[in-house]
Coordinates of C-alpha atoms and ligand atoms in Angstrom, one line a residue:
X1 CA -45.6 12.9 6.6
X2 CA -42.6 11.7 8.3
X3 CA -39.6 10.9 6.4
X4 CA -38.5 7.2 6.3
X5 CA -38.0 3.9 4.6
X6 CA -41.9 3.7 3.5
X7 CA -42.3 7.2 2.9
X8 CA -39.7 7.1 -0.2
X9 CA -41.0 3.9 -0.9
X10 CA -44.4 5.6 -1.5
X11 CA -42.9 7.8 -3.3
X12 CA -41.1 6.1 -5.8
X13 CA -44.4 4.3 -7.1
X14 CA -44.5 6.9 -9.3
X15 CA -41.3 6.1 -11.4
X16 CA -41.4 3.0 -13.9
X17 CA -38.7 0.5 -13.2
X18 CA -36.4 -0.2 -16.2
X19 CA -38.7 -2.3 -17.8
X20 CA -40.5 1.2 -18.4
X21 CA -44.1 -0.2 -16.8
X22 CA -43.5 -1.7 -13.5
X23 CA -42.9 0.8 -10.9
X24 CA -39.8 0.8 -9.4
X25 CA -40.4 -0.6 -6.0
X26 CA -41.9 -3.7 -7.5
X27 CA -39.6 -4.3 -10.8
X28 CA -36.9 -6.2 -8.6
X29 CA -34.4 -3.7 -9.3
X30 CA -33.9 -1.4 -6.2
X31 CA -30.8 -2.5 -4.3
X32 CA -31.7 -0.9 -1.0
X33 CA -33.2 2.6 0.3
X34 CA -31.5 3.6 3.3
X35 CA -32.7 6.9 5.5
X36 CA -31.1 8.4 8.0
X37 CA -30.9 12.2 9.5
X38 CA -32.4 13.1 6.5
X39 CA -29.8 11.9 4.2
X40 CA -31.4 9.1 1.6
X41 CA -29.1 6.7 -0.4
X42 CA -30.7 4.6 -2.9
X43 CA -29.1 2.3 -5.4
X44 CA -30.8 0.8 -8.4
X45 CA -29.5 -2.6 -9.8
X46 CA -29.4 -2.2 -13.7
X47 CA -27.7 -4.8 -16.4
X48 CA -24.1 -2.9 -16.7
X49 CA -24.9 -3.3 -20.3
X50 CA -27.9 -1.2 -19.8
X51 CA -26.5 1.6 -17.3
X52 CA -26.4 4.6 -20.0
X53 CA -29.9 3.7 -21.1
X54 CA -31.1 3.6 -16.8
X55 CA -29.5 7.1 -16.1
X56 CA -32.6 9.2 -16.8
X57 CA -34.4 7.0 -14.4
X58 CA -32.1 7.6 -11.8
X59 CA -32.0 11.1 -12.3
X60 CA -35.8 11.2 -12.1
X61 CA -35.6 9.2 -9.0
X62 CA -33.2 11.9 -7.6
X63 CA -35.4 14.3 -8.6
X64 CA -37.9 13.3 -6.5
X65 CA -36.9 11.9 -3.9
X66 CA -34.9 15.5 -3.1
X67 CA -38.5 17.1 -3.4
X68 CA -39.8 15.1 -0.5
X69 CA -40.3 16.7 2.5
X70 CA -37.2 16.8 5.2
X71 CA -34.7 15.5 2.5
X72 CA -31.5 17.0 2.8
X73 CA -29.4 15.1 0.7
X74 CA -30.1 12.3 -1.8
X75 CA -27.6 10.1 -3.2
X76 CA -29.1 7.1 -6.1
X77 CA -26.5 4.9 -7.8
X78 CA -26.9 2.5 -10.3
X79 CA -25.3 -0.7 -9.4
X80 CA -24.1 -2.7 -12.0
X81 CA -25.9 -6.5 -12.1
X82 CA -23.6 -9.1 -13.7
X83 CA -24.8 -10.1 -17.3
X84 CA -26.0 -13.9 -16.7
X85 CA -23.2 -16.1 -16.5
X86 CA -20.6 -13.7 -15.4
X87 CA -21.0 -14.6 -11.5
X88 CA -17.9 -14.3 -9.3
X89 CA -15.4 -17.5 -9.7
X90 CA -15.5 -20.1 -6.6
X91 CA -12.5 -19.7 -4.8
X92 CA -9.7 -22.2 -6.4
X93 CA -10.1 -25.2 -5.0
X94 CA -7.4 -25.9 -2.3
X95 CA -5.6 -28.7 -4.2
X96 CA -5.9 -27.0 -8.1
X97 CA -2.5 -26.3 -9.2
X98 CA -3.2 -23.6 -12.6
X99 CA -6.4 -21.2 -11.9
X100 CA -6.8 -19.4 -15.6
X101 CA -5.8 -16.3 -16.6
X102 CA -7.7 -13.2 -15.6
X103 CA -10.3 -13.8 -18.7
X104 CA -12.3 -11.0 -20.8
X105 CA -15.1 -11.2 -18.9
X106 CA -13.8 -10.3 -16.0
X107 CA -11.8 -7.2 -17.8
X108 CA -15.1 -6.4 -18.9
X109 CA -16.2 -6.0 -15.7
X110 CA -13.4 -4.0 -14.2
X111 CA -13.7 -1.9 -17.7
X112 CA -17.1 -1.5 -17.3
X113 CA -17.4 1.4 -14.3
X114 CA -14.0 3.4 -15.6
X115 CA -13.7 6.5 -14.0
X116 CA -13.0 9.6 -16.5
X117 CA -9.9 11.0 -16.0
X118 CA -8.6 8.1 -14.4
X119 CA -5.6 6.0 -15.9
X120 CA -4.9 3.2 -13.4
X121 CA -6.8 2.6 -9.9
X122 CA -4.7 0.0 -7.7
X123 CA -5.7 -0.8 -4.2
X124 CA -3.8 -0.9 -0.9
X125 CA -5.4 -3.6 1.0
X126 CA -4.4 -6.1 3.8
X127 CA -5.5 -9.2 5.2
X128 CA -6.1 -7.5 8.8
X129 CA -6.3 -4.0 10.8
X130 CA -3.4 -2.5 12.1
X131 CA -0.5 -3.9 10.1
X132 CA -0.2 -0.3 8.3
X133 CA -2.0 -0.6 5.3
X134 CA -3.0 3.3 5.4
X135 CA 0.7 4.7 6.5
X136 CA 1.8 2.6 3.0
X137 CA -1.3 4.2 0.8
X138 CA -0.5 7.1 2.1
X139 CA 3.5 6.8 1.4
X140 CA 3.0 5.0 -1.4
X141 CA 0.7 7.9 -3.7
X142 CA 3.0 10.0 -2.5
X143 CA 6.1 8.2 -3.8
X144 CA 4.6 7.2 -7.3
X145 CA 3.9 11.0 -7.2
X146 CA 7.8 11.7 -6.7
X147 CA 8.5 9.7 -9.5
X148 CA 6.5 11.8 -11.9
X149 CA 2.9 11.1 -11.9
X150 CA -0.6 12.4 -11.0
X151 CA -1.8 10.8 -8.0
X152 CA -5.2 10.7 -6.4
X153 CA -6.0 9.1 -3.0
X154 CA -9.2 7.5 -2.5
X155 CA -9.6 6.5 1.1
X156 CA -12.3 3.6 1.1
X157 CA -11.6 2.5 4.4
X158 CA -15.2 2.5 5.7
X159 CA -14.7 0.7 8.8
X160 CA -12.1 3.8 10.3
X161 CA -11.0 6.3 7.3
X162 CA -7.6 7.4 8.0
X163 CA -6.5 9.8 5.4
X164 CA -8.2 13.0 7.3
X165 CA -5.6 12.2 10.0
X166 CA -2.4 11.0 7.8
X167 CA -2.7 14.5 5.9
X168 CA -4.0 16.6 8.6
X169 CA -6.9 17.5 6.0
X170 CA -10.2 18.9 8.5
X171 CA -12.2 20.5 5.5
X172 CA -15.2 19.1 3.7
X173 CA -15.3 18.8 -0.3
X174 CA -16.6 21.5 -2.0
X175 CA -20.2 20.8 -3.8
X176 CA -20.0 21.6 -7.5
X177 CA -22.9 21.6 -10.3
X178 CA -25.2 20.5 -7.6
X179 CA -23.7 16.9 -6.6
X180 CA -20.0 16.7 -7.9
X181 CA -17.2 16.8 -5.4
X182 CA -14.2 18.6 -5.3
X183 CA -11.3 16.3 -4.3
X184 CA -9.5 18.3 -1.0
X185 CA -5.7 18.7 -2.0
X186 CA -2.9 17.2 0.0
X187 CA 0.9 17.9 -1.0
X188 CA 0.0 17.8 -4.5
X189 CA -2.5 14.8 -4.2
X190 CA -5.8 14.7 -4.6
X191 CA -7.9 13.5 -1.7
X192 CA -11.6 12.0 -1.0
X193 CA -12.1 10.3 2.0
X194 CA -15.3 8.3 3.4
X195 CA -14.0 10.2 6.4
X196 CA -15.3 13.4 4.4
X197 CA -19.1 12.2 3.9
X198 CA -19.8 10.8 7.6
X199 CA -19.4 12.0 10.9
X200 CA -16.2 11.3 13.1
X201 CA -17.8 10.0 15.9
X202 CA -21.4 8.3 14.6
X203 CA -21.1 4.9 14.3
X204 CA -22.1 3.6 10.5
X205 CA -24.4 0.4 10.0
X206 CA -22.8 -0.4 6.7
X207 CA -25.1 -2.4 4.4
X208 CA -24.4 -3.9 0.6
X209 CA -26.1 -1.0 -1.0
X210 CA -24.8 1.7 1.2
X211 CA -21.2 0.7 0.5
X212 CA -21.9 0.4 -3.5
X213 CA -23.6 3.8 -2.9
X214 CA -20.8 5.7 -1.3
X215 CA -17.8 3.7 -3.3
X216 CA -19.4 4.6 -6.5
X217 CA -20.2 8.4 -5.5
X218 CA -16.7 8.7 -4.7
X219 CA -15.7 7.1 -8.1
X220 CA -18.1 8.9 -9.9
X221 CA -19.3 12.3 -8.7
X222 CA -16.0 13.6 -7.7
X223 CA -13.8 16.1 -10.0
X224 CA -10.9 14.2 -10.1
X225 CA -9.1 15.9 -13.1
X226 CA -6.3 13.7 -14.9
X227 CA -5.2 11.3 -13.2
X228 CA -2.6 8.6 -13.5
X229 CA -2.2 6.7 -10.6
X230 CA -5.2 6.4 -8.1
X231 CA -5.0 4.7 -4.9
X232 CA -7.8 3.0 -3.1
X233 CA -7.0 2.5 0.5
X234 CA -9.6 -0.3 1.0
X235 CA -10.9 -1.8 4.2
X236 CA -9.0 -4.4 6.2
X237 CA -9.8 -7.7 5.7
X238 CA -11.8 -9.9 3.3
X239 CA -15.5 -10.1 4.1
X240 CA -18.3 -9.5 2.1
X241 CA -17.8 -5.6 1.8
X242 CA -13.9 -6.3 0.8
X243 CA -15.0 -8.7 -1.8
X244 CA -18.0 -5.9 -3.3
X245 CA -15.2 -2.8 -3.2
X246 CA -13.2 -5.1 -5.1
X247 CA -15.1 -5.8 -7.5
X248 CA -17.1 -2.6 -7.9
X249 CA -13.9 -0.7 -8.4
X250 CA -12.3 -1.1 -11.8
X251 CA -8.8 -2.0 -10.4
X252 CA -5.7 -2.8 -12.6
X253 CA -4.4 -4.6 -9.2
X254 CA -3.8 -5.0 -5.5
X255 CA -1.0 -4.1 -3.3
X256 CA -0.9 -6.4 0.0
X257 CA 0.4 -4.8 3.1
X258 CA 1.6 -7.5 5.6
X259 CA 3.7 -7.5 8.8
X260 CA 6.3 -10.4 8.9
X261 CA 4.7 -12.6 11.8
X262 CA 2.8 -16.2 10.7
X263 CA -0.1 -14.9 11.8
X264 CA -0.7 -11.8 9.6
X265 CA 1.1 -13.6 6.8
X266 CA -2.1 -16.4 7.1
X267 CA -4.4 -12.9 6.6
X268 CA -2.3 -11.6 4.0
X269 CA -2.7 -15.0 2.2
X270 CA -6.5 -14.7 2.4
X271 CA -6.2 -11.1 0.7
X272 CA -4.2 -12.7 -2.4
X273 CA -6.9 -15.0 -2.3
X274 CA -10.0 -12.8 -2.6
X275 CA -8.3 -10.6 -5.6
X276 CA -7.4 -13.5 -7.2
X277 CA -10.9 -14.5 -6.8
X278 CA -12.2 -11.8 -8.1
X279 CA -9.6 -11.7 -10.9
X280 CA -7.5 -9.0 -10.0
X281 CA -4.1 -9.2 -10.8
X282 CA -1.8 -8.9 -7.4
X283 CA 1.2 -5.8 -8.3
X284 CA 2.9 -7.4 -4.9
X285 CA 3.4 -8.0 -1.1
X286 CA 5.2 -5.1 0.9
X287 CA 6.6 -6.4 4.6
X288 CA 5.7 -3.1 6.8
X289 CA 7.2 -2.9 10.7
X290 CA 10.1 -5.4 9.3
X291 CA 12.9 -4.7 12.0
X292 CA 12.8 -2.2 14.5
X293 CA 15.0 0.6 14.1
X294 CA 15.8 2.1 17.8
X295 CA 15.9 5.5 17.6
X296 CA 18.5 6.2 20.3
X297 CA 21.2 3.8 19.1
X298 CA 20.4 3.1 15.8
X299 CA 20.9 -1.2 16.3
X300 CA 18.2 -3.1 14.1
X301 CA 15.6 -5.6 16.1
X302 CA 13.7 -8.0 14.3
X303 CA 10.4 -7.6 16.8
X304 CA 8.6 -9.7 14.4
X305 CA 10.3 -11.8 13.0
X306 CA 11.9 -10.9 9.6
X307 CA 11.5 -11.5 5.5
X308 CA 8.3 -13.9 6.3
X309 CA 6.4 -11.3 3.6
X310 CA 9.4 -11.4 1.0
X311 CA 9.3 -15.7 1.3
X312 CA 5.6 -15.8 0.9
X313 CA 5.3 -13.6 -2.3
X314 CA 7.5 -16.0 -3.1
X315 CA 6.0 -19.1 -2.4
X316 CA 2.5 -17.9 -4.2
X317 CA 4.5 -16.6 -7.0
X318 CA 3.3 -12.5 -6.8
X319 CA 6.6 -10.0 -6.9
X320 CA 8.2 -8.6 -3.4
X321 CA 7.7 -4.9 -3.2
X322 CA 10.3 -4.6 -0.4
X323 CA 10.6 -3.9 3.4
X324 CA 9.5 -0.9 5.6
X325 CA 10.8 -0.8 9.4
X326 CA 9.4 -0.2 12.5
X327 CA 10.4 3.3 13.1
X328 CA 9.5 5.7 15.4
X329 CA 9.4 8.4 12.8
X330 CA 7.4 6.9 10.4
X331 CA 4.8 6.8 13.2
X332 CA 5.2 10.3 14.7
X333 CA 4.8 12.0 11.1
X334 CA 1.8 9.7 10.3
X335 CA 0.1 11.2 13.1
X336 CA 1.1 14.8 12.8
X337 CA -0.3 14.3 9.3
X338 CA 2.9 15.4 7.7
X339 CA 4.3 11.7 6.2
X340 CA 7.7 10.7 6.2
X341 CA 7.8 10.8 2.3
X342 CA 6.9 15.3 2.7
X343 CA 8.5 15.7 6.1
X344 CA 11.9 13.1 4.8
X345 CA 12.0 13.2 1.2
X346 CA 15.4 12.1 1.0
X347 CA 15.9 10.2 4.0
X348 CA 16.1 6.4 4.0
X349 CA 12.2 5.2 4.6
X350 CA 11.7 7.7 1.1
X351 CA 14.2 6.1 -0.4
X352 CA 12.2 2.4 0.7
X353 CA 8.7 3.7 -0.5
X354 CA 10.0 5.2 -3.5
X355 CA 11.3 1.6 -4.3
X356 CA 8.3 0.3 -3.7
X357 CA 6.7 2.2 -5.7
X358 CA 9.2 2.0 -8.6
X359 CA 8.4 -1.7 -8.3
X360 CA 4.7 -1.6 -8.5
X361 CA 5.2 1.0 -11.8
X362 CA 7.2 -2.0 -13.2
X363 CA 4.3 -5.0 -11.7
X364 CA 1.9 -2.3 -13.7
X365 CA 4.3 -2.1 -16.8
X366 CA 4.4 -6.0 -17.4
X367 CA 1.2 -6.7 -16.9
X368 CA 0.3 -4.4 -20.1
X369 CA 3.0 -5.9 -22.0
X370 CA 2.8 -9.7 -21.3
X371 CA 0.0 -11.9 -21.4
X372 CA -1.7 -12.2 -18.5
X373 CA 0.1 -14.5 -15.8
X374 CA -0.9 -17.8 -15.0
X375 CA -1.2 -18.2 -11.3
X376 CA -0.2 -20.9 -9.5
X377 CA -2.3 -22.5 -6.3
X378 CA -1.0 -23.8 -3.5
Ligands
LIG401 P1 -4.0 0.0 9.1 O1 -4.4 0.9 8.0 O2 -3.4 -1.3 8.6 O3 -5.0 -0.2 10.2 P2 -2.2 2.2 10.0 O4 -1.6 2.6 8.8 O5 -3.4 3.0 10.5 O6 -2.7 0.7 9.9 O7 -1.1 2.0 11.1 C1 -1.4 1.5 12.4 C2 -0.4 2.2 13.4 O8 0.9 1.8 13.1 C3 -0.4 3.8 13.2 O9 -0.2 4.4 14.4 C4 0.8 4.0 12.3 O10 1.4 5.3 12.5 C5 1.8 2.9 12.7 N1 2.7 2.5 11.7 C6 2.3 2.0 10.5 N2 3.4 1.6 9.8 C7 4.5 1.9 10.6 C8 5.9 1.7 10.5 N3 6.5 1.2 9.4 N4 6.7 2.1 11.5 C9 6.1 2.6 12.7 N5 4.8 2.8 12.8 C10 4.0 2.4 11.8

């Protein structure tokens, strides 16, 4: 029998859904089944308050669906259903002046998938492509790693993984026990990439279940060790996949990358706007290619305009992480996957990211210590 969708399908008639008498296919609770090359990711949707009880099922489902002829990897996650009544927020409405404080069922929520080992995930995400969201993850884990503390990168950029390049890293993770990954090491950090688990070159069709799948293997079945400080380079933008990372990942907050001009400010905006909507708190807004630094003569440009970042943290009331330039070196050691924080410890743009990340520490610091802010709406 050929291996595909209906084949597994078949399959998994034999396995009781986690009601314990409807089979699985027909108990409403598979996510998706997704075959391809040979490689079969399934996700389950349990009640999070049910997940430990649900994990023999999905082991039995692994079980047999890795027994099936032509199967050469299986992946099955559970994916967490809300309890009733913990749907995502609406978005504030435009003219609302106080949206409430982040409340405990949404800290519930982010709680609810922790990742052992792990102290604190914060993401690295930005309205838009391009505006150097992955140069500033990159930087960044490295500078909260200068100043003293376990890192881990986790590079969840599904739409064009950039870490393999940034730290020049060409191996694959080593399998351990039988699906647990082995994070690849990078100047003292420890690395998983999407980049890692698909080809280069073959274009993805990413659905719903296949990004929960691969976000929470990353989370889950990877040795991460102890950890401190994780950092989730996410994808640009905020559609629908945005909006499931964030909410699948148990972030303590968001970093927003944003270049000064209006129009990546407007995207940067909407990024504030899905955290907040999903209720996670924003650390702050870093202004990357601020001015132009010419290499030749050393005279500062603003291409871009200048300080529109630092104004509209401001104006929606999240800290200022500070300013990066457009510099020619920044750019050259990015792509010889040697970044300016290992190849220029102690050279000026360190010196900026090491600030920033100082100032994220401290954005991390009062949130534990205060109550949690109110934010104010436009
Ligand atoms: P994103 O993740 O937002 O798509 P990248 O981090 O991949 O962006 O950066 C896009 C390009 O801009 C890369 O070639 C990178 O080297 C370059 N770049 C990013 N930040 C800077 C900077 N501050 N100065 C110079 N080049 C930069």
């Amino acid at each position: 029998m050929p291996l595909n969708q209906e084949t597994v399908l078949q399959a998994l008639e034999g396995i009781k859904g986690p009601d314990g008498s409807t089979p699985l296919p027909r108990s409403g609770a598979l996510g998706g089944v997704v075959v391809k090359d040979g490689r079969v990711f399934i996700s389950i949707e349990v009640d999070r308050r049910l997940a430990t009880e649900a994990e023999p099922m999905r082991e039995r489902v692994e079980k047999l669906v890795a027994g099936l002829d032509g199967v050469a990897s299986v992946l099955v996650t559970l994916t967490a259903q809300k309890p009733a009544g913990a749907a995502v927020a609406p978005a504030p409405h435009a003219h609302s002046h106080v949206a409430p404080a982040p409340g405990p069922k949404a800290q519930a929520a982010r709680a609810g998938i922790a990742v052992v080992g792990v102290k604190t995930i914060i993401a690295v995400a930005s309205g838009k492509g391009g505006v150097g969201k992955s140069t500033t993850a990159c930087n960044l884990a490295l500078a909260l790693q200068a100043l003293g503390n376990k890192v881990a990168v986790l590079d969840a950029d599904i739409y064009g993984p950039s870490m393999p390049r940034l730290f020049d890293l060409k191996g694959k993770p080593e399998v351990v026990d039988g699906r647990i990954m082995r994070p690849l090491d990078a100047y003292g950090l420890k690395v998983m990439s999407i980049g890692f688990l698909v080809e280069e070159e073959t274009p993805m069709i990413w659905r719903g279940p296949m990004v929960m799948s691969a976000i929470t293997q990353m989370l889950r079945d990877v040795q991460w060790g102890e950890i401190d400080i994780m950092v989730v380079d996410m994808p640009p933008g905020t559609g629908d996949a945005q909006l499931t990372m964030a909410q699948s990942v148990p972030l303590a907050g968001a970093v927003i990358v944003s270049t000064p001009q209006d129009l990546a400010l407007i995207d940067a905006r909407r990024g504030v706007a899905m955290f907040r909507r999903v209720e996670v708190p924003i650390l702050g807004v870093v202004e990357n290619m601020s001015t132009f630094i010419c290499p030749s003569c050393g005279t500062e440009t603003n291409i871009f305009g200048h300080g529109g970042a630092r104004h509209e943290a401001e104006r929606l009331g999240v800290p200022f992480l500070g300013e990066i330039p457009l510099a020619l070196d920044i750019r050259t050691t990015s792509d010889a996957g040697t970044p300016v924080m290992v190849s220029a410890p102690n050279g000026p743009h360190a010196a900026a990211y090491k600030a920033m990340a100082q100032g994220v520490l401290d954005s991390l610091a009062g949130q534990n210590s205060r109550p949690a802010p109110m934010i104010v709406m436009e």
